[in-house]
């Protein structure tokens, strides 16, 4: 697997614990990532590292050891740092894990990307974050806002894995949302139905109409879905008209 936008190289800066490096390699293997770089000073890849890297020894075998962060990042066009940013003033908009996956999806397939993690005690320094064009933060409880290094790698890698799987499965791809004009036509027909059943006389009518419009905007209805709902409205109106004619 190449180191593309959704399959970034994982870069660990100054990792202190062999176990964390090994557990990171295992998390990467779980989520289909292959490329690992370690920035010195880093713990050696000894017995403990390999013991934690269950099923991922090859990732440790191929890991690149870099003398500095600048050297480690030389091959990459897209560089994303990770930080709790609680003790720092972020210099760029902070992405959520989901937004990270969405952002990388929009990259050209040839873009090489790197996801950078700091050392266990303190994360990335301001100087190290300055190498990163974007920053991602994993939301945590304020009572315990920091994650174990390998846990952080696993969470972000899982988001990227989910996005890759979705992109590879044609059945999971959703058609684009319908134009606003079509959605507005649906809202007009829904208003006709509500008026026909006497709902317009209710003092909550305006609020309900507004909430229906907000609901449709959040749902991102496709053209087919709009057509289906408009068909239901049309049949409901015809049925109400037939019933009215029979009563008359």
mmCIF file of C-alpha atoms in Angstrom:
data_model
loop_
_atom_site.group_PDB
_atom_site.id
_atom_site.type_symbol
_atom_site.label_atom_id
_atom_site.label_comp_id
_atom_site.label_asym_id
_atom_site.label_seq_id
_atom_site.Cartn_x
_atom_site.Cartn_y
_atom_site.Cartn_z
ATOM 1 C CA UNK A 1 0.000 0.000 0.000
ATOM 2 C CA UNK A 2 1.416 3.400 -0.981
ATOM 3 C CA UNK A 3 1.607 6.364 1.374
ATOM 4 C CA UNK A 4 -1.275 8.338 -0.129
ATOM 5 C CA UNK A 5 -3.720 10.806 1.421
ATOM 6 C CA UNK A 6 -5.835 8.176 3.206
ATOM 7 C CA UNK A 7 -2.849 5.898 3.894
ATOM 8 C CA UNK A 8 -0.427 8.328 5.518
ATOM 9 C CA UNK A 9 2.961 7.562 6.970
ATOM 10 C CA UNK A 10 2.848 7.628 10.769
ATOM 11 C CA UNK A 11 5.627 9.754 12.242
ATOM 12 C CA UNK A 12 6.450 9.394 15.937
ATOM 13 C CA UNK A 13 8.576 12.228 17.300
ATOM 14 C CA UNK A 14 10.819 11.340 20.257
ATOM 15 C CA UNK A 15 8.815 8.270 21.411
ATOM 16 C CA UNK A 16 10.152 7.149 24.780
ATOM 17 C CA UNK A 17 8.565 3.728 25.302
ATOM 18 C CA UNK A 18 9.264 0.620 23.235
ATOM 19 C CA UNK A 19 5.816 -0.682 24.112
ATOM 20 C CA UNK A 20 4.135 2.377 22.636
ATOM 21 C CA UNK A 21 6.086 2.027 19.394
ATOM 22 C CA UNK A 22 5.154 -1.649 19.148
ATOM 23 C CA UNK A 23 1.495 -0.980 19.986
ATOM 24 C CA UNK A 24 1.467 1.791 17.368
ATOM 25 C CA UNK A 25 2.728 -0.670 14.757
ATOM 26 C CA UNK A 26 -0.038 -3.095 15.722
ATOM 27 C CA UNK A 27 -2.687 -0.361 15.483
ATOM 28 C CA UNK A 28 -1.358 0.577 12.047
ATOM 29 C CA UNK A 29 -1.527 -3.032 10.855
ATOM 30 C CA UNK A 30 -5.099 -3.338 12.194
ATOM 31 C CA UNK A 31 -6.129 -0.361 10.048
ATOM 32 C CA UNK A 32 -4.130 -1.133 6.920
ATOM 33 C CA UNK A 33 -1.279 1.360 7.354
ATOM 34 C CA UNK A 34 2.273 0.261 6.615
ATOM 35 C CA UNK A 35 4.776 3.107 6.856
ATOM 36 C CA UNK A 36 6.322 4.222 10.137
ATOM 37 C CA UNK A 37 9.017 6.823 10.804
ATOM 38 C CA UNK A 38 10.699 7.482 14.140
ATOM 39 C CA UNK A 39 12.384 10.801 14.905
ATOM 40 C CA UNK A 40 15.368 10.718 17.222
ATOM 41 C CA UNK A 41 15.826 10.522 20.108
ATOM 42 C CA UNK A 42 13.592 7.450 20.035
ATOM 43 C CA UNK A 43 13.429 4.285 22.118
ATOM 44 C CA UNK A 44 15.212 1.353 20.526
ATOM 45 C CA UNK A 45 13.225 -1.325 18.722
ATOM 46 C CA UNK A 46 14.028 -4.201 21.029
ATOM 47 C CA UNK A 47 12.248 -7.192 22.513
ATOM 48 C CA UNK A 48 9.517 -5.135 24.201
ATOM 49 C CA UNK A 49 8.632 -3.264 21.013
ATOM 50 C CA UNK A 50 8.280 -6.500 19.061
ATOM 51 C CA UNK A 51 6.265 -8.107 21.858
ATOM 52 C CA UNK A 52 3.679 -5.317 21.613
ATOM 53 C CA UNK A 53 3.698 -5.348 17.799
ATOM 54 C CA UNK A 54 1.613 -8.526 17.472
ATOM 55 C CA UNK A 55 1.182 -9.262 13.775
ATOM 56 C CA UNK A 56 3.063 -6.102 12.834
ATOM 57 C CA UNK A 57 6.746 -7.008 13.045
ATOM 58 C CA UNK A 58 7.247 -6.093 9.393
ATOM 59 C CA UNK A 59 6.237 -2.507 10.117
ATOM 60 C CA UNK A 60 8.962 -2.285 12.756
ATOM 61 C CA UNK A 61 11.464 -3.980 10.434
ATOM 62 C CA UNK A 62 10.818 -1.347 7.741
ATOM 63 C CA UNK A 63 10.583 1.649 10.081
ATOM 64 C CA UNK A 64 12.677 4.628 8.986
ATOM 65 C CA UNK A 65 14.801 6.275 11.694
ATOM 66 C CA UNK A 66 15.290 10.010 11.063
ATOM 67 C CA UNK A 67 17.750 12.274 12.833
ATOM 68 C CA UNK A 68 15.305 15.200 12.870
ATOM 69 C CA UNK A 69 11.682 15.998 12.119
ATOM 70 C CA UNK A 70 12.711 18.068 9.101
ATOM 71 C CA UNK A 71 14.498 15.078 7.597
ATOM 72 C CA UNK A 72 11.599 12.727 8.407
ATOM 73 C CA UNK A 73 9.113 14.978 6.600
ATOM 74 C CA UNK A 74 11.128 15.659 3.428
ATOM 75 C CA UNK A 75 9.103 13.337 1.106
ATOM 76 C CA UNK A 76 5.648 14.606 2.070
ATOM 77 C CA UNK A 77 3.341 17.232 0.573
ATOM 78 C CA UNK A 78 0.609 17.085 3.240
ATOM 79 C CA UNK A 79 1.674 17.134 6.899
ATOM 80 C CA UNK A 80 -0.844 16.923 9.745
ATOM 81 C CA UNK A 81 0.170 17.304 13.361
ATOM 82 C CA UNK A 82 -1.704 15.971 16.387
ATOM 83 C CA UNK A 83 -2.158 17.929 19.581
ATOM 84 C CA UNK A 84 -4.457 18.410 22.534
ATOM 85 C CA UNK A 85 -3.940 22.172 21.858
ATOM 86 C CA UNK A 86 -5.211 22.847 25.381
ATOM 87 C CA UNK A 87 -2.003 24.507 26.480
ATOM 88 C CA UNK A 88 -1.287 26.244 23.166
ATOM 89 C CA UNK A 89 -2.939 28.823 20.956
ATOM 90 C CA UNK A 90 -3.544 26.981 17.679
ATOM 91 C CA UNK A 91 -2.179 28.722 14.587
ATOM 92 C CA UNK A 92 -4.554 26.907 12.243
ATOM 93 C CA UNK A 93 -8.095 25.556 12.373
ATOM 94 C CA UNK A 94 -8.191 22.357 14.392
ATOM 95 C CA UNK A 95 -9.714 19.333 12.648
ATOM 96 C CA UNK A 96 -11.723 16.571 14.275
ATOM 97 C CA UNK A 97 -10.775 12.976 13.371
ATOM 98 C CA UNK A 98 -13.794 12.818 11.024
ATOM 99 C CA UNK A 99 -12.813 16.110 9.374
ATOM 100 C CA UNK A 100 -9.280 14.793 8.934
ATOM 101 C CA UNK A 101 -10.564 11.875 6.864
ATOM 102 C CA UNK A 102 -12.834 14.195 4.858
ATOM 103 C CA UNK A 103 -9.945 16.604 4.204
ATOM 104 C CA UNK A 104 -7.577 13.890 3.017
ATOM 105 C CA UNK A 105 -10.267 12.461 0.732
ATOM 106 C CA UNK A 106 -10.144 15.653 -1.296
ATOM 107 C CA UNK A 107 -6.398 15.309 -1.919
ATOM 108 C CA UNK A 108 -4.998 14.144 -5.221
ATOM 109 C CA UNK A 109 -4.173 10.436 -5.156
ATOM 110 C CA UNK A 110 -0.483 11.112 -5.695
ATOM 111 C CA UNK A 111 -0.193 13.344 -2.620
ATOM 112 C CA UNK A 112 2.049 11.827 0.033
ATOM 113 C CA UNK A 113 0.818 12.590 3.524
ATOM 114 C CA UNK A 114 2.259 12.240 7.004
ATOM 115 C CA UNK A 115 0.463 12.111 10.355
ATOM 116 C CA UNK A 116 2.761 13.344 13.111
ATOM 117 C CA UNK A 117 2.545 12.427 16.805
ATOM 118 C CA UNK A 118 4.631 13.856 19.633
ATOM 119 C CA UNK A 119 6.312 12.127 22.544
ATOM 120 C CA UNK A 120 4.305 10.590 25.361
ATOM 121 C CA UNK A 121 4.831 13.192 28.118
ATOM 122 C CA UNK A 122 4.202 16.423 26.228
ATOM 123 C CA UNK A 123 3.193 15.851 22.597
ATOM 124 C CA UNK A 124 4.540 18.065 19.835
ATOM 125 C CA UNK A 125 6.266 21.313 20.704
ATOM 126 C CA UNK A 126 5.261 24.607 19.085
ATOM 127 C CA UNK A 127 8.381 24.365 16.908
ATOM 128 C CA UNK A 128 7.409 20.862 15.775
ATOM 129 C CA UNK A 129 3.795 21.904 15.111
ATOM 130 C CA UNK A 130 5.156 24.685 12.894
ATOM 131 C CA UNK A 131 6.105 21.972 10.379
ATOM 132 C CA UNK A 132 2.450 20.964 10.074
ATOM 133 C CA UNK A 133 0.014 22.574 7.685
ATOM 134 C CA UNK A 134 -2.944 21.300 9.727
ATOM 135 C CA UNK A 135 -3.636 20.057 13.235
ATOM 136 C CA UNK A 136 -6.065 17.338 14.340
ATOM 137 C CA UNK A 137 -7.431 16.911 17.851
ATOM 138 C CA UNK A 138 -9.204 13.893 19.342
ATOM 139 C CA UNK A 139 -11.959 15.104 21.704
ATOM 140 C CA UNK A 140 -11.582 13.706 25.213
ATOM 141 C CA UNK A 141 -13.061 14.146 28.649
ATOM 142 C CA UNK A 142 -11.690 17.325 30.289
ATOM 143 C CA UNK A 143 -10.945 15.221 33.374
ATOM 144 C CA UNK A 144 -8.482 13.117 31.331
ATOM 145 C CA UNK A 145 -7.759 15.023 28.109
ATOM 146 C CA UNK A 146 -4.685 13.109 26.905
ATOM 147 C CA UNK A 147 -4.519 9.714 25.229
ATOM 148 C CA UNK A 148 -1.887 7.031 25.181
ATOM 149 C CA UNK A 149 0.235 7.406 22.046
ATOM 150 C CA UNK A 150 -0.846 4.148 20.414
ATOM 151 C CA UNK A 151 -4.504 4.836 21.289
ATOM 152 C CA UNK A 152 -4.327 8.166 19.463
ATOM 153 C CA UNK A 153 -2.775 6.462 16.434
ATOM 154 C CA UNK A 154 -5.503 3.807 16.486
ATOM 155 C CA UNK A 155 -8.383 6.298 16.619
ATOM 156 C CA UNK A 156 -7.146 8.403 13.712
ATOM 157 C CA UNK A 157 -6.131 5.346 11.701
ATOM 158 C CA UNK A 158 -9.619 3.884 12.213
ATOM 159 C CA UNK A 159 -11.244 7.034 10.804
ATOM 160 C CA UNK A 160 -9.023 6.804 7.728
ATOM 161 C CA UNK A 161 -9.735 3.067 7.389
ATOM 162 C CA UNK A 162 -13.476 3.706 7.478
ATOM 163 C CA UNK A 163 -13.143 6.349 4.783
ATOM 164 C CA UNK A 164 -11.039 4.080 2.555
ATOM 165 C CA UNK A 165 -13.536 1.236 2.945
ATOM 166 C CA UNK A 166 -16.419 3.534 2.095
ATOM 167 C CA UNK A 167 -14.638 4.854 -0.994
ATOM 168 C CA UNK A 168 -13.864 1.303 -2.147
ATOM 169 C CA UNK A 169 -17.480 0.138 -1.793
ATOM 170 C CA UNK A 170 -19.672 1.505 -4.615
ATOM 171 C CA UNK A 171 -22.800 0.542 -2.678
ATOM 172 C CA UNK A 172 -21.827 2.880 0.147
ATOM 173 C CA UNK A 173 -21.392 5.961 -2.021
ATOM 174 C CA UNK A 174 -24.326 8.360 -1.728
ATOM 175 C CA UNK A 175 -25.599 10.398 -4.694
ATOM 176 C CA UNK A 176 -25.270 14.188 -4.419
ATOM 177 C CA UNK A 177 -27.917 16.221 -2.647
ATOM 178 C CA UNK A 178 -30.795 17.558 -4.718
ATOM 179 C CA UNK A 179 -30.683 21.228 -5.803
ATOM 180 C CA UNK A 180 -32.374 23.682 -3.454
ATOM 181 C CA UNK A 181 -35.045 24.343 -6.096
ATOM 182 C CA UNK A 182 -36.216 20.721 -5.957
ATOM 183 C CA UNK A 183 -36.235 20.686 -2.152
ATOM 184 C CA UNK A 184 -38.248 23.911 -2.136
ATOM 185 C CA UNK A 185 -40.815 22.250 -4.411
ATOM 186 C CA UNK A 186 -41.102 19.433 -1.876
ATOM 187 C CA UNK A 187 -41.610 21.929 0.936
ATOM 188 C CA UNK A 188 -44.372 23.630 -1.039
ATOM 189 C CA UNK A 189 -46.169 20.321 -1.563
ATOM 190 C CA UNK A 190 -45.771 19.416 2.111
ATOM 191 C CA UNK A 191 -47.336 22.759 2.995
ATOM 192 C CA UNK A 192 -50.261 21.968 0.686
ATOM 193 C CA UNK A 193 -50.813 18.649 2.440
ATOM 194 C CA UNK A 194 -50.666 20.238 5.890
ATOM 195 C CA UNK A 195 -53.107 22.920 4.761
ATOM 196 C CA UNK A 196 -55.478 20.318 3.302
ATOM 197 C CA UNK A 197 -55.625 18.370 6.571
ATOM 198 C CA UNK A 198 -56.268 21.527 8.579
ATOM 199 C CA UNK A 199 -52.827 21.791 10.140
ATOM 200 C CA UNK A 200 -52.404 25.353 8.862
ATOM 201 C CA UNK A 201 -54.966 26.511 11.421
ATOM 202 C CA UNK A 202 -52.725 25.277 14.248
ATOM 203 C CA UNK A 203 -50.644 28.011 15.877
ATOM 204 C CA UNK A 204 -47.544 25.767 15.605
ATOM 205 C CA UNK A 205 -47.787 25.648 11.809
ATOM 206 C CA UNK A 206 -44.989 28.144 11.076
ATOM 207 C CA UNK A 207 -42.630 26.497 13.543
ATOM 208 C CA UNK A 208 -43.308 23.032 12.166
ATOM 209 C CA UNK A 209 -42.764 24.245 8.597
ATOM 210 C CA UNK A 210 -39.457 25.783 9.607
ATOM 211 C CA UNK A 211 -38.319 22.599 11.354
ATOM 212 C CA UNK A 212 -39.264 20.493 8.335
ATOM 213 C CA UNK A 213 -37.147 22.714 6.121
ATOM 214 C CA UNK A 214 -34.210 22.437 8.556
ATOM 215 C CA UNK A 215 -34.650 18.662 8.687
ATOM 216 C CA UNK A 216 -34.537 18.391 4.898
ATOM 217 C CA UNK A 217 -31.400 20.564 4.796
ATOM 218 C CA UNK A 218 -29.627 18.386 7.365
ATOM 219 C CA UNK A 219 -30.659 15.186 5.580
ATOM 220 C CA UNK A 220 -29.131 16.284 2.270
ATOM 221 C CA UNK A 221 -31.977 14.650 0.333
ATOM 222 C CA UNK A 222 -31.050 13.233 -3.057
ATOM 223 C CA UNK A 223 -33.099 13.954 -6.180
ATOM 224 C CA UNK A 224 -34.610 10.449 -5.996
ATOM 225 C CA UNK A 225 -35.605 10.939 -2.350
ATOM 226 C CA UNK A 226 -37.184 14.299 -3.122
ATOM 227 C CA UNK A 227 -39.099 12.726 -6.007
ATOM 228 C CA UNK A 228 -40.326 9.902 -3.760
ATOM 229 C CA UNK A 229 -41.554 12.291 -1.052
ATOM 230 C CA UNK A 230 -43.208 14.573 -3.601
ATOM 231 C CA UNK A 231 -45.007 11.532 -5.026
ATOM 232 C CA UNK A 232 -46.328 10.695 -1.556
ATOM 233 C CA UNK A 233 -47.534 14.284 -1.103
ATOM 234 C CA UNK A 234 -49.210 14.232 -4.510
ATOM 235 C CA UNK A 235 -51.080 10.994 -3.780
ATOM 236 C CA UNK A 236 -52.110 12.283 -0.349
ATOM 237 C CA UNK A 237 -53.587 15.411 -1.938
ATOM 238 C CA UNK A 238 -55.438 13.352 -4.576
ATOM 239 C CA UNK A 239 -56.819 11.091 -1.864
ATOM 240 C CA UNK A 240 -58.017 14.077 0.167
ATOM 241 C CA UNK A 241 -59.672 15.574 -2.932
ATOM 242 C CA UNK A 242 -61.446 12.271 -3.714
ATOM 243 C CA UNK A 243 -62.684 12.023 -0.147
ATOM 244 C CA UNK A 244 -63.948 15.622 -0.285
ATOM 245 C CA UNK A 245 -65.771 14.949 -3.573
ATOM 246 C CA UNK A 246 -67.526 11.881 -2.164
ATOM 247 C CA UNK A 247 -68.641 13.791 0.926
ATOM 248 C CA UNK A 248 -69.943 16.623 -1.253
#
